[in-house]
Amino acid sequence: MDPTPSRPPASLRAGASRQGAALASVLGGFAAFYAGLPEGRRADFLFGNPQEPAPLRYVEAIRTAALPDDPERYAYTQSLPEAVRAVAAGLRERFGVAFEPEDVAMTNGNFAGLSVVLRAIADPGDAVVYVSPPWFFYEPLIVAAGMRPVRVAAPPPSFDLDVDAVAAALGPEVRAVIVNSPHNPTGRIYPAGALDDLAAALEEASARQDRPVYLISDEAYDRIVFDGQAFPTPVARYPFSFLLYTYAKTLLSPGTRLGYVAMPPTMPGREGLREALLLAQIATGWAYPSSIFQHAVPELERMDAGIERLQARRDLVCGALRDQGYELLVPEGTFYVMVRSPDPDDRAFCEGLAREDVWVLPGSMFEAPGWFRISLTGNDDMVAFALPRFEAAIRGFRAGR
């Protein structure tokens, strides 16, 4: 007799049905795209995965942090004092906001950070607004927390933050708004004026509802900013804010699972929220990063993403694709380029590229049909291999119309 159940128990199926459906819609989209396509990826621009060896300085920081210089090096760990001090100091330096170490909670990446914040501030049945096109997992994580996702479009081709649309969505059940800038997948950095208007809309909604509408600022890419721009953080503009950060993007190390949640000093009721975050981190499944990586945070805070190299790759890719006839949005930040698919069926166009061993992500997989996304984390050899194949693809499509 096979002791492995063929299905989860009914109690789990009932509790997980909505979140399972939301997650399945994301994972099923990936599976359907990969099905029938060749294995191996000569030019992989799908995700923000490293395509080159990790920098020696990063490896050395992790190696040094792993050395057991005291008996508690590998003990149970929540947020290490040395880690939160380094984070708070870095935030003060970058944004001129007096973040305190006590208001920083170390997390194992932004998956955990968002899950923890949602559970700390909202109740089942509350609604959470997010901007579309989004990071794939906003909706599944909102649903998993028992909340209702509310989608607000940032319309193409500019993908600007539509503050009026966000304000119109702030009904009495809305407890939080997620804003991601620099924005994945479009590379937009929302300007200070738009963020000021958003803060005013949130203040008005909070007063109207007589309870705060929280702003969750997903700043995974806030150190990947091009052309010498200054990044305006939404957290400096609105008191009821949480800043979410992951080192995965800046250091091109998504397997590290290291990040944090930070509250600004303007946040009312910080003491109670500290406890709520702590309880949520435990209840979510000990959503703290490894002690090794936390010990490395003071050194990791001093590292950067190699902006000059990324910007040069951005300029090369965007310039070449434009010359070939593609319409695209030049990213202001992140390491993604949004390109309009010549074929309105973006998935079919991307499947054609994949058969030529050039892998890009169809926009229909992240609520942007008719577009595709290129990750600039593909290395220079991949770019050189891919560019003539991009040109052949657009010529082939136009010739076949």
mmCIF file of C-alpha atoms in Angstrom:
data_model
loop_
_atom_site.group_PDB
_atom_site.id
_atom_site.type_symbol
_atom_site.label_atom_id
_atom_site.label_comp_id
_atom_site.label_asym_id
_atom_site.label_seq_id
_atom_site.Cartn_x
_atom_site.Cartn_y
_atom_site.Cartn_z
ATOM 1 C CA MET A 1 0.000 0.000 0.000
ATOM 2 C CA ASP A 2 1.369 3.404 -0.995
ATOM 3 C CA PRO A 3 1.282 5.616 2.131
ATOM 4 C CA THR A 4 1.588 8.794 0.033
ATOM 5 C CA PRO A 5 -1.829 10.474 -0.335
ATOM 6 C CA SER A 6 -2.814 11.244 -3.898
ATOM 7 C CA ARG A 7 -4.398 14.527 -2.801
ATOM 8 C CA PRO A 8 -3.956 16.889 0.175
ATOM 9 C CA PRO A 9 -6.431 16.462 3.033
ATOM 10 C CA ALA A 10 -9.773 18.182 2.529
ATOM 11 C CA SER A 11 -8.990 20.720 5.254
ATOM 12 C CA LEU A 12 -5.889 21.842 3.395
ATOM 13 C CA ARG A 13 -7.637 21.835 0.031
ATOM 14 C CA ALA A 14 -10.368 24.101 1.341
ATOM 15 C CA GLY A 15 -7.948 26.527 2.942
ATOM 16 C CA ALA A 16 -5.621 26.630 -0.031
ATOM 17 C CA SER A 17 -8.103 26.669 -2.915
ATOM 18 C CA ARG A 18 -7.996 30.411 -3.643
ATOM 19 C CA GLN A 19 -4.279 30.853 -3.094
ATOM 20 C CA GLY A 20 -3.572 27.642 -5.004
ATOM 21 C CA ALA A 21 -5.544 28.912 -7.974
ATOM 22 C CA ALA A 22 -3.678 32.220 -7.917
ATOM 23 C CA LEU A 23 -0.300 30.503 -7.713
ATOM 24 C CA ALA A 24 -1.250 27.915 -10.333
ATOM 25 C CA SER A 25 -2.121 30.680 -12.779
ATOM 26 C CA VAL A 26 1.458 31.957 -12.500
ATOM 27 C CA LEU A 27 3.276 28.625 -12.498
ATOM 28 C CA GLY A 28 0.969 27.184 -15.135
ATOM 29 C CA GLY A 29 1.835 30.059 -17.439
ATOM 30 C CA PHE A 30 5.533 29.242 -17.140
ATOM 31 C CA ALA A 31 4.941 25.524 -17.714
ATOM 32 C CA ALA A 32 2.809 26.177 -20.786
ATOM 33 C CA PHE A 33 5.469 28.472 -22.257
ATOM 34 C CA TYR A 34 8.281 25.944 -21.739
ATOM 35 C CA ALA A 35 6.299 22.965 -23.048
ATOM 36 C CA GLY A 36 7.492 21.820 -26.447
ATOM 37 C CA LEU A 37 10.413 24.261 -26.614
ATOM 38 C CA PRO A 38 14.021 23.052 -26.881
ATOM 39 C CA GLU A 39 16.088 22.449 -23.782
ATOM 40 C CA GLY A 40 19.149 24.507 -23.040
ATOM 41 C CA ARG A 41 19.421 28.279 -23.200
ATOM 42 C CA ARG A 42 22.230 29.737 -25.252
ATOM 43 C CA ALA A 43 20.961 33.284 -24.672
ATOM 44 C CA ASP A 44 18.929 33.416 -21.464
ATOM 45 C CA PHE A 45 17.189 36.732 -20.799
ATOM 46 C CA LEU A 46 14.221 35.294 -18.887
ATOM 47 C CA PHE A 47 14.854 36.221 -15.271
ATOM 48 C CA GLY A 48 17.295 38.104 -13.069
ATOM 49 C CA ASN A 49 19.558 35.117 -12.646
ATOM 50 C CA PRO A 50 23.343 35.530 -12.739
ATOM 51 C CA GLN A 51 24.923 34.344 -15.985
ATOM 52 C CA GLU A 52 28.499 34.907 -14.809
ATOM 53 C CA PRO A 53 30.428 33.830 -11.696
ATOM 54 C CA ALA A 54 29.710 35.812 -8.539
ATOM 55 C CA PRO A 55 32.200 38.617 -7.803
ATOM 56 C CA LEU A 56 35.085 37.503 -5.621
ATOM 57 C CA ARG A 57 34.357 40.247 -3.091
ATOM 58 C CA TYR A 58 30.838 38.888 -2.571
ATOM 59 C CA VAL A 59 32.065 35.313 -2.202
ATOM 60 C CA GLU A 60 34.727 36.415 0.268
ATOM 61 C CA ALA A 61 32.170 38.306 2.366
ATOM 62 C CA ILE A 62 30.002 35.192 2.672
ATOM 63 C CA ARG A 63 33.012 32.975 3.403
ATOM 64 C CA THR A 64 34.210 35.296 6.161
ATOM 65 C CA ALA A 65 30.715 35.510 7.650
ATOM 66 C CA ALA A 66 30.556 31.703 7.806
ATOM 67 C CA LEU A 67 33.643 31.414 10.004
ATOM 68 C CA PRO A 68 32.508 30.542 13.585
ATOM 69 C CA ASP A 69 34.268 33.140 15.712
ATOM 70 C CA ASP A 70 31.929 32.566 18.673
ATOM 71 C CA PRO A 71 29.793 29.638 19.961
ATOM 72 C CA GLU A 72 26.521 31.313 18.919
ATOM 73 C CA ARG A 73 27.468 31.873 15.306
ATOM 74 C CA TYR A 74 24.966 29.248 14.190
ATOM 75 C CA ALA A 75 22.385 29.674 16.942
ATOM 76 C CA TYR A 76 18.721 30.508 16.413
ATOM 77 C CA THR A 77 18.723 33.952 14.863
ATOM 78 C CA GLN A 78 16.100 36.628 14.383
ATOM 79 C CA SER A 79 17.324 40.058 13.236
ATOM 80 C CA LEU A 80 20.978 40.395 14.197
ATOM 81 C CA PRO A 81 21.921 43.754 15.774
ATOM 82 C CA GLU A 82 24.929 44.208 13.494
ATOM 83 C CA ALA A 83 22.751 43.623 10.420
ATOM 84 C CA VAL A 84 19.951 46.039 11.343
ATOM 85 C CA ARG A 85 22.465 48.700 12.384
ATOM 86 C CA ALA A 86 24.159 48.465 8.984
ATOM 87 C CA VAL A 87 20.809 48.612 7.167
ATOM 88 C CA ALA A 88 19.564 51.636 9.135
ATOM 89 C CA ALA A 89 22.842 53.486 8.579
ATOM 90 C CA GLY A 90 22.683 52.770 4.845
ATOM 91 C CA LEU A 91 19.089 53.980 4.579
ATOM 92 C CA ARG A 92 19.906 57.186 6.461
ATOM 93 C CA GLU A 93 22.804 57.853 4.117
ATOM 94 C CA ARG A 94 20.900 57.110 0.902
ATOM 95 C CA PHE A 95 17.580 58.786 1.656
ATOM 96 C CA GLY A 96 18.236 61.304 4.429
ATOM 97 C CA VAL A 97 15.557 59.666 6.576
ATOM 98 C CA ALA A 98 16.453 58.833 10.170
ATOM 99 C CA PHE A 99 15.676 55.106 10.131
ATOM 100 C CA GLU A 100 16.327 53.369 13.461
ATOM 101 C CA PRO A 101 17.763 49.839 13.800
ATOM 102 C CA GLU A 102 14.775 48.863 15.967
ATOM 103 C CA ASP A 103 12.496 49.522 12.989
ATOM 104 C CA VAL A 104 14.319 47.110 10.677
ATOM 105 C CA ALA A 105 13.335 43.443 10.425
ATOM 106 C CA MET A 106 15.647 41.151 8.459
ATOM 107 C CA THR A 107 13.771 38.764 6.155
ATOM 108 C CA ASN A 108 14.637 35.964 3.773
ATOM 109 C CA GLY A 109 13.948 38.068 0.695
ATOM 110 C CA ASN A 110 10.962 40.030 -0.557
ATOM 111 C CA PHE A 111 8.748 36.957 -0.836
ATOM 112 C CA ALA A 112 8.911 36.743 2.940
ATOM 113 C CA GLY A 113 8.989 40.507 3.445
ATOM 114 C CA LEU A 114 5.712 41.084 1.634
ATOM 115 C CA SER A 115 4.043 38.087 3.260
ATOM 116 C CA VAL A 116 5.062 39.279 6.706
ATOM 117 C CA VAL A 117 3.929 42.879 6.207
ATOM 118 C CA LEU A 118 0.541 41.830 4.841
ATOM 119 C CA ARG A 119 -0.075 39.580 7.829
ATOM 120 C CA ALA A 120 1.072 42.274 10.247
ATOM 121 C CA ILE A 121 -1.208 45.063 9.022
ATOM 122 C CA ALA A 122 -4.285 43.526 7.407
ATOM 123 C CA ASP A 123 -7.085 41.126 8.231
ATOM 124 C CA PRO A 124 -8.591 38.436 6.023
ATOM 125 C CA GLY A 125 -11.077 40.067 3.704
ATOM 126 C CA ASP A 126 -9.187 43.350 3.453
ATOM 127 C CA ALA A 127 -8.145 44.486 -0.010
ATOM 128 C CA VAL A 128 -4.666 45.333 -1.299
ATOM 129 C CA VAL A 129 -4.051 47.491 -4.385
ATOM 130 C CA TYR A 130 -1.152 46.763 -6.716
ATOM 131 C CA VAL A 131 0.028 48.315 -9.973
ATOM 132 C CA SER A 132 -0.126 46.277 -13.179
ATOM 133 C CA PRO A 133 1.946 45.008 -14.919
ATOM 134 C CA PRO A 134 3.309 43.577 -11.672
ATOM 135 C CA TRP A 135 5.875 41.223 -10.231
ATOM 136 C CA PHE A 136 4.418 37.782 -10.816
ATOM 137 C CA PHE A 137 3.733 36.927 -7.197
ATOM 138 C CA TYR A 138 1.909 39.962 -5.794
ATOM 139 C CA GLU A 139 -1.508 38.483 -6.428
ATOM 140 C CA PRO A 140 -0.719 34.974 -5.083
ATOM 141 C CA LEU A 141 0.853 36.395 -1.920
ATOM 142 C CA ILE A 142 -2.088 38.739 -1.322
ATOM 143 C CA VAL A 143 -4.527 35.870 -1.779
ATOM 144 C CA ALA A 144 -2.417 33.578 0.417
ATOM 145 C CA ALA A 145 -2.753 36.131 3.230
ATOM 146 C CA GLY A 146 -6.551 35.939 2.892
ATOM 147 C CA MET A 147 -6.899 39.302 1.210
ATOM 148 C CA ARG A 148 -8.411 40.502 -2.039
ATOM 149 C CA PRO A 149 -6.093 41.823 -4.760
ATOM 150 C CA VAL A 150 -7.162 44.992 -6.585
ATOM 151 C CA ARG A 151 -5.394 45.634 -9.877
ATOM 152 C CA VAL A 152 -4.722 49.181 -11.123
ATOM 153 C CA ALA A 153 -3.243 49.528 -14.594
ATOM 154 C CA ALA A 154 -0.180 51.564 -15.516
ATOM 155 C CA PRO A 155 -1.101 51.885 -19.191
ATOM 156 C CA PRO A 156 1.378 51.366 -22.036
ATOM 157 C CA PRO A 157 3.396 52.566 -23.762
ATOM 158 C CA SER A 158 4.672 54.857 -20.985
ATOM 159 C CA PHE A 159 3.538 52.673 -18.057
ATOM 160 C CA ASP A 160 3.274 55.778 -15.868
ATOM 161 C CA LEU A 161 1.885 55.485 -12.355
ATOM 162 C CA ASP A 162 -1.800 56.436 -12.664
ATOM 163 C CA VAL A 163 -2.379 58.137 -9.314
ATOM 164 C CA ASP A 164 -5.980 59.014 -10.164
ATOM 165 C CA ALA A 165 -6.735 55.348 -10.824
ATOM 166 C CA VAL A 166 -5.092 54.330 -7.559
ATOM 167 C CA ALA A 167 -7.098 56.958 -5.680
ATOM 168 C CA ALA A 168 -10.315 55.733 -7.306
ATOM 169 C CA ALA A 169 -9.552 52.199 -6.117
ATOM 170 C CA LEU A 170 -9.183 53.209 -2.458
ATOM 171 C CA GLY A 171 -12.499 51.908 -1.200
ATOM 172 C CA PRO A 172 -13.290 51.282 2.475
ATOM 173 C CA GLU A 173 -11.956 47.717 2.372
ATOM 174 C CA VAL A 174 -8.485 48.700 1.080
ATOM 175 C CA ARG A 175 -5.805 48.322 3.730
ATOM 176 C CA ALA A 176 -2.623 48.718 1.669
ATOM 177 C CA VAL A 177 -1.184 49.809 -1.663
ATOM 178 C CA ILE A 178 1.908 48.156 -3.144
ATOM 179 C CA VAL A 179 4.146 50.393 -5.243
ATOM 180 C CA ASN A 180 7.283 49.059 -6.935
ATOM 181 C CA SER A 181 9.807 51.642 -8.119
ATOM 182 C CA PRO A 182 12.102 51.183 -9.965
ATOM 183 C CA HIS A 183 9.410 49.078 -11.541
ATOM 184 C CA ASN A 184 9.643 45.462 -12.610
ATOM 185 C CA PRO A 185 8.983 44.801 -15.491
ATOM 186 C CA THR A 186 8.998 48.264 -17.120
ATOM 187 C CA GLY A 187 12.104 49.869 -15.610
ATOM 188 C CA ARG A 188 10.156 53.057 -14.802
ATOM 189 C CA ILE A 189 11.163 55.189 -11.820
ATOM 190 C CA TYR A 190 8.102 57.012 -10.572
ATOM 191 C CA PRO A 191 8.890 60.739 -10.299
ATOM 192 C CA ALA A 192 8.742 62.657 -7.044
ATOM 193 C CA GLY A 193 5.669 64.610 -8.145
ATOM 194 C CA ALA A 194 3.649 61.449 -8.779
ATOM 195 C CA LEU A 195 4.730 60.044 -5.418
ATOM 196 C CA ASP A 196 3.714 63.272 -3.675
ATOM 197 C CA ASP A 197 0.296 63.005 -5.322
ATOM 198 C CA LEU A 198 0.043 59.369 -4.260
ATOM 199 C CA ALA A 199 0.871 60.313 -0.671
ATOM 200 C CA ALA A 200 -1.864 62.949 -0.716
ATOM 201 C CA ALA A 201 -4.376 60.388 -2.037
ATOM 202 C CA LEU A 202 -3.424 57.930 0.698
ATOM 203 C CA GLU A 203 -3.679 60.613 3.383
ATOM 204 C CA GLU A 204 -7.163 61.518 2.161
ATOM 205 C CA ALA A 205 -8.274 57.866 2.059
ATOM 206 C CA SER A 206 -6.890 57.208 5.546
ATOM 207 C CA ALA A 207 -8.746 60.214 6.948
ATOM 208 C CA ARG A 208 -11.941 59.197 5.169
ATOM 209 C CA GLN A 209 -11.797 55.640 6.480
ATOM 210 C CA ASP A 210 -10.557 56.628 9.943
ATOM 211 C CA ARG A 211 -7.811 54.006 9.731
ATOM 212 C CA PRO A 212 -4.485 54.059 7.911
ATOM 213 C CA VAL A 213 -4.096 52.836 4.378
ATOM 214 C CA TYR A 214 -0.520 51.556 4.382
ATOM 215 C CA LEU A 215 1.961 52.064 1.577
ATOM 216 C CA ILE A 216 4.194 49.054 0.879
ATOM 217 C CA SER A 217 7.162 50.284 -1.145
ATOM 218 C CA ASP A 218 8.869 47.384 -2.924
ATOM 219 C CA GLU A 219 12.348 48.783 -3.556
ATOM 220 C CA ALA A 220 14.110 45.653 -4.749
ATOM 221 C CA TYR A 221 15.838 47.683 -7.477
ATOM 222 C CA ASP A 222 16.384 51.008 -5.721
ATOM 223 C CA ARG A 223 20.175 50.770 -6.159
ATOM 224 C CA ILE A 224 19.937 49.887 -9.853
ATOM 225 C CA VAL A 225 19.324 53.362 -11.273
ATOM 226 C CA PHE A 226 20.745 54.634 -14.555
ATOM 227 C CA ASP A 227 21.969 57.941 -15.990
ATOM 228 C CA GLY A 228 22.958 59.349 -12.614
ATOM 229 C CA GLN A 229 19.365 59.798 -11.503
ATOM 230 C CA ALA A 230 18.458 60.190 -7.855
ATOM 231 C CA PHE A 231 15.913 57.647 -6.701
ATOM 232 C CA PRO A 232 12.956 59.213 -4.842
ATOM 233 C CA THR A 233 11.690 56.791 -2.220
ATOM 234 C CA PRO A 234 7.933 56.857 -1.543
ATOM 235 C CA VAL A 235 8.653 56.147 2.126
ATOM 236 C CA ALA A 236 9.985 59.678 2.659
ATOM 237 C CA ARG A 237 6.612 61.110 1.614
ATOM 238 C CA TYR A 238 4.021 59.189 3.586
ATOM 239 C CA PRO A 239 4.181 58.215 7.265
ATOM 240 C CA PHE A 240 2.272 54.910 7.081
ATOM 241 C CA SER A 241 4.932 53.243 4.923
ATOM 242 C CA PHE A 242 6.967 50.064 4.825
ATOM 243 C CA LEU A 243 10.123 49.761 2.734
ATOM 244 C CA LEU A 244 10.849 46.276 1.381
ATOM 245 C CA TYR A 245 14.306 45.434 0.068
ATOM 246 C CA THR A 246 16.156 42.354 -1.159
ATOM 247 C CA TYR A 247 19.853 42.025 -1.825
ATOM 248 C CA ALA A 248 19.066 39.524 -4.600
ATOM 249 C CA LYS A 249 18.908 42.189 -7.319
ATOM 250 C CA THR A 250 21.767 44.498 -6.429
ATOM 251 C CA LEU A 251 24.139 41.584 -5.855
ATOM 252 C CA LEU A 252 22.657 39.277 -8.532
ATOM 253 C CA SER A 253 22.256 36.538 -5.946
ATOM 254 C CA PRO A 254 18.592 35.486 -5.810
ATOM 255 C CA GLY A 255 19.523 32.240 -4.095
ATOM 256 C CA THR A 256 20.848 34.145 -1.089
ATOM 257 C CA ARG A 257 17.319 34.935 0.204
ATOM 258 C CA LEU A 258 18.299 38.015 2.175
ATOM 259 C CA GLY A 259 16.374 41.250 2.623
ATOM 260 C CA TYR A 260 14.564 43.437 5.117
ATOM 261 C CA VAL A 261 11.475 45.404 6.017
ATOM 262 C CA ALA A 262 12.025 48.923 7.360
ATOM 263 C CA MET A 263 9.643 51.471 8.870
ATOM 264 C CA PRO A 264 10.443 55.191 8.749
ATOM 265 C CA PRO A 265 10.556 57.182 12.001
ATOM 266 C CA THR A 266 7.350 58.942 10.934
ATOM 267 C CA MET A 267 5.333 55.710 11.199
ATOM 268 C CA PRO A 268 2.724 56.087 13.968
ATOM 269 C CA GLY A 269 2.453 53.174 16.364
ATOM 270 C CA ARG A 270 5.870 51.769 15.499
ATOM 271 C CA GLU A 271 6.210 49.901 18.790
ATOM 272 C CA GLY A 272 3.094 47.852 18.177
ATOM 273 C CA LEU A 273 4.037 47.228 14.556
ATOM 274 C CA ARG A 274 7.467 45.945 15.587
ATOM 275 C CA GLU A 275 5.755 43.261 17.646
ATOM 276 C CA ALA A 276 3.270 42.534 14.848
ATOM 277 C CA LEU A 277 6.117 42.038 12.369
ATOM 278 C CA LEU A 278 7.971 39.754 14.769
ATOM 279 C CA LEU A 279 4.897 37.588 15.344
ATOM 280 C CA ALA A 280 4.176 37.484 11.618
ATOM 281 C CA GLN A 281 7.739 36.403 10.849
ATOM 282 C CA ILE A 282 7.434 33.490 13.267
ATOM 283 C CA ALA A 283 3.921 32.539 12.138
ATOM 284 C CA THR A 284 4.933 32.683 8.481
ATOM 285 C CA GLY A 285 7.492 29.949 9.100
ATOM 286 C CA TRP A 286 10.484 31.659 10.720
ATOM 287 C CA ALA A 287 10.860 34.219 7.953
ATOM 288 C CA TYR A 288 14.365 35.221 9.001
ATOM 289 C CA PRO A 289 17.456 34.858 6.824
ATOM 290 C CA SER A 290 20.391 32.612 7.629
ATOM 291 C CA SER A 291 22.702 33.872 10.368
ATOM 292 C CA ILE A 292 25.615 33.556 7.922
ATOM 293 C CA PHE A 293 24.130 36.026 5.485
ATOM 294 C CA GLN A 294 23.094 38.388 8.266
ATOM 295 C CA HIS A 295 26.657 38.493 9.556
ATOM 296 C CA ALA A 296 27.717 39.511 6.034
ATOM 297 C CA VAL A 297 25.268 42.440 5.792
ATOM 298 C CA PRO A 298 27.705 45.202 6.878
ATOM 299 C CA GLU A 299 29.995 44.210 4.004
ATOM 300 C CA LEU A 300 27.188 43.573 1.514
ATOM 301 C CA GLU A 301 25.797 47.055 2.207
ATOM 302 C CA ARG A 302 28.982 48.486 0.694
ATOM 303 C CA MET A 303 28.638 46.607 -2.597
ATOM 304 C CA ASP A 304 26.850 47.711 -5.767
ATOM 305 C CA ALA A 305 25.410 46.173 -8.902
ATOM 306 C CA GLY A 306 28.082 47.411 -11.320
ATOM 307 C CA ILE A 307 25.830 50.122 -12.738
ATOM 308 C CA GLU A 308 28.268 51.247 -15.442
ATOM 309 C CA ARG A 309 28.394 47.788 -16.993
ATOM 310 C CA LEU A 310 24.631 47.297 -16.790
ATOM 311 C CA GLN A 311 23.988 50.724 -18.298
ATOM 312 C CA ALA A 312 26.378 50.017 -21.165
ATOM 313 C CA ARG A 313 24.541 46.750 -21.839
ATOM 314 C CA ARG A 314 21.200 48.573 -21.666
ATOM 315 C CA ASP A 315 22.376 51.161 -24.186
ATOM 316 C CA LEU A 316 23.725 48.496 -26.537
ATOM 317 C CA VAL A 317 20.568 46.358 -26.445
ATOM 318 C CA CYS A 318 18.112 49.248 -26.654
ATOM 319 C CA GLY A 319 20.021 50.988 -29.441
ATOM 320 C CA ALA A 320 20.327 47.826 -31.523
ATOM 321 C CA LEU A 321 16.683 46.817 -31.106
ATOM 322 C CA ARG A 322 15.470 50.304 -32.006
ATOM 323 C CA ASP A 323 17.632 50.274 -35.137
ATOM 324 C CA GLN A 324 16.077 46.925 -36.033
ATOM 325 C CA GLY A 325 12.603 48.455 -35.795
ATOM 326 C CA TYR A 326 11.429 47.413 -32.359
ATOM 327 C CA GLU A 327 9.425 49.766 -30.144
ATOM 328 C CA LEU A 328 10.670 49.671 -26.573
ATOM 329 C CA LEU A 329 10.837 51.511 -23.272
ATOM 330 C CA VAL A 330 14.380 52.455 -22.244
ATOM 331 C CA PRO A 331 14.580 51.529 -18.547
ATOM 332 C CA GLU A 332 15.439 54.195 -16.006
ATOM 333 C CA GLY A 333 16.262 51.503 -13.457
ATOM 334 C CA THR A 334 16.117 47.731 -12.825
ATOM 335 C CA PHE A 335 17.800 45.396 -15.306
ATOM 336 C CA TYR A 336 14.783 44.803 -17.562
ATOM 337 C CA VAL A 337 13.824 46.138 -20.987
ATOM 338 C CA MET A 338 10.193 46.123 -22.096
ATOM 339 C CA VAL A 339 9.826 45.616 -25.854
ATOM 340 C CA ARG A 340 6.610 45.677 -27.881
ATOM 341 C CA SER A 341 6.173 42.399 -29.712
ATOM 342 C CA PRO A 342 5.872 42.838 -33.492
ATOM 343 C CA ASP A 343 3.335 40.016 -33.343
ATOM 344 C CA PRO A 344 0.333 40.889 -31.131
ATOM 345 C CA ASP A 345 0.583 37.271 -29.968
ATOM 346 C CA ASP A 346 3.597 37.925 -27.756
ATOM 347 C CA ARG A 347 3.850 34.322 -26.638
ATOM 348 C CA ALA A 348 4.040 33.042 -30.213
ATOM 349 C CA PHE A 349 6.756 35.582 -31.020
ATOM 350 C CA CYS A 350 8.752 34.604 -27.918
ATOM 351 C CA GLU A 351 8.366 30.920 -28.729
ATOM 352 C CA GLY A 352 9.850 31.637 -32.151
ATOM 353 C CA LEU A 353 12.817 33.351 -30.524
ATOM 354 C CA ALA A 354 13.237 30.433 -28.123
ATOM 355 C CA ARG A 355 13.499 28.020 -31.034
ATOM 356 C CA GLU A 356 16.481 30.147 -32.116
ATOM 357 C CA ASP A 357 17.857 29.753 -28.564
ATOM 358 C CA VAL A 358 17.000 33.319 -27.488
ATOM 359 C CA TRP A 359 14.842 33.265 -24.389
ATOM 360 C CA VAL A 360 12.756 36.277 -23.363
ATOM 361 C CA LEU A 361 9.611 36.472 -21.249
ATOM 362 C CA PRO A 362 6.210 37.030 -22.906
ATOM 363 C CA GLY A 363 4.349 40.008 -21.486
ATOM 364 C CA SER A 364 1.117 38.034 -21.276
ATOM 365 C CA MET A 365 2.697 36.160 -18.367
ATOM 366 C CA PHE A 366 2.773 39.346 -16.272
ATOM 367 C CA GLU A 367 -0.356 41.211 -17.407
ATOM 368 C CA ALA A 368 1.318 43.011 -20.323
ATOM 369 C CA PRO A 369 0.059 41.269 -23.469
ATOM 370 C CA GLY A 370 1.670 42.374 -26.705
ATOM 371 C CA TRP A 371 5.044 43.005 -25.047
ATOM 372 C CA PHE A 372 8.036 40.970 -23.926
ATOM 373 C CA ARG A 373 10.731 41.490 -21.312
ATOM 374 C CA ILE A 374 14.486 41.140 -21.672
ATOM 375 C CA SER A 375 16.677 40.703 -18.595
ATOM 376 C CA LEU A 376 19.994 42.496 -18.931
ATOM 377 C CA THR A 377 21.586 39.944 -16.603
ATOM 378 C CA GLY A 378 22.316 37.898 -19.715
ATOM 379 C CA ASN A 379 26.052 38.198 -20.333
ATOM 380 C CA ASP A 380 27.811 39.979 -23.208
ATOM 381 C CA ASP A 381 28.292 36.783 -25.215
ATOM 382 C CA MET A 382 24.557 36.123 -24.968
ATOM 383 C CA VAL A 383 23.817 39.642 -26.200
ATOM 384 C CA ALA A 384 26.153 39.233 -29.162
ATOM 385 C CA PHE A 385 24.506 35.895 -30.030
ATOM 386 C CA ALA A 386 20.963 37.236 -29.637
ATOM 387 C CA LEU A 387 20.990 40.582 -31.450
ATOM 388 C CA PRO A 388 21.136 39.220 -35.028
ATOM 389 C CA ARG A 389 18.411 36.731 -34.117
ATOM 390 C CA PHE A 390 16.182 39.526 -32.843
ATOM 391 C CA GLU A 391 16.694 41.225 -36.200
ATOM 392 C CA ALA A 392 15.909 38.044 -38.126
ATOM 393 C CA ALA A 393 12.745 37.546 -36.038
ATOM 394 C CA ILE A 394 11.274 40.974 -36.759
ATOM 395 C CA ARG A 395 12.186 40.766 -40.431
ATOM 396 C CA GLY A 396 10.676 37.306 -40.664
ATOM 397 C CA PHE A 397 7.453 38.439 -39.049
ATOM 398 C CA ARG A 398 7.111 41.474 -41.310
ATOM 399 C CA ALA A 399 7.858 39.423 -44.402
ATOM 400 C CA GLY A 400 5.227 36.873 -43.452
ATOM 401 C CA ARG A 401 2.396 39.334 -42.890
#
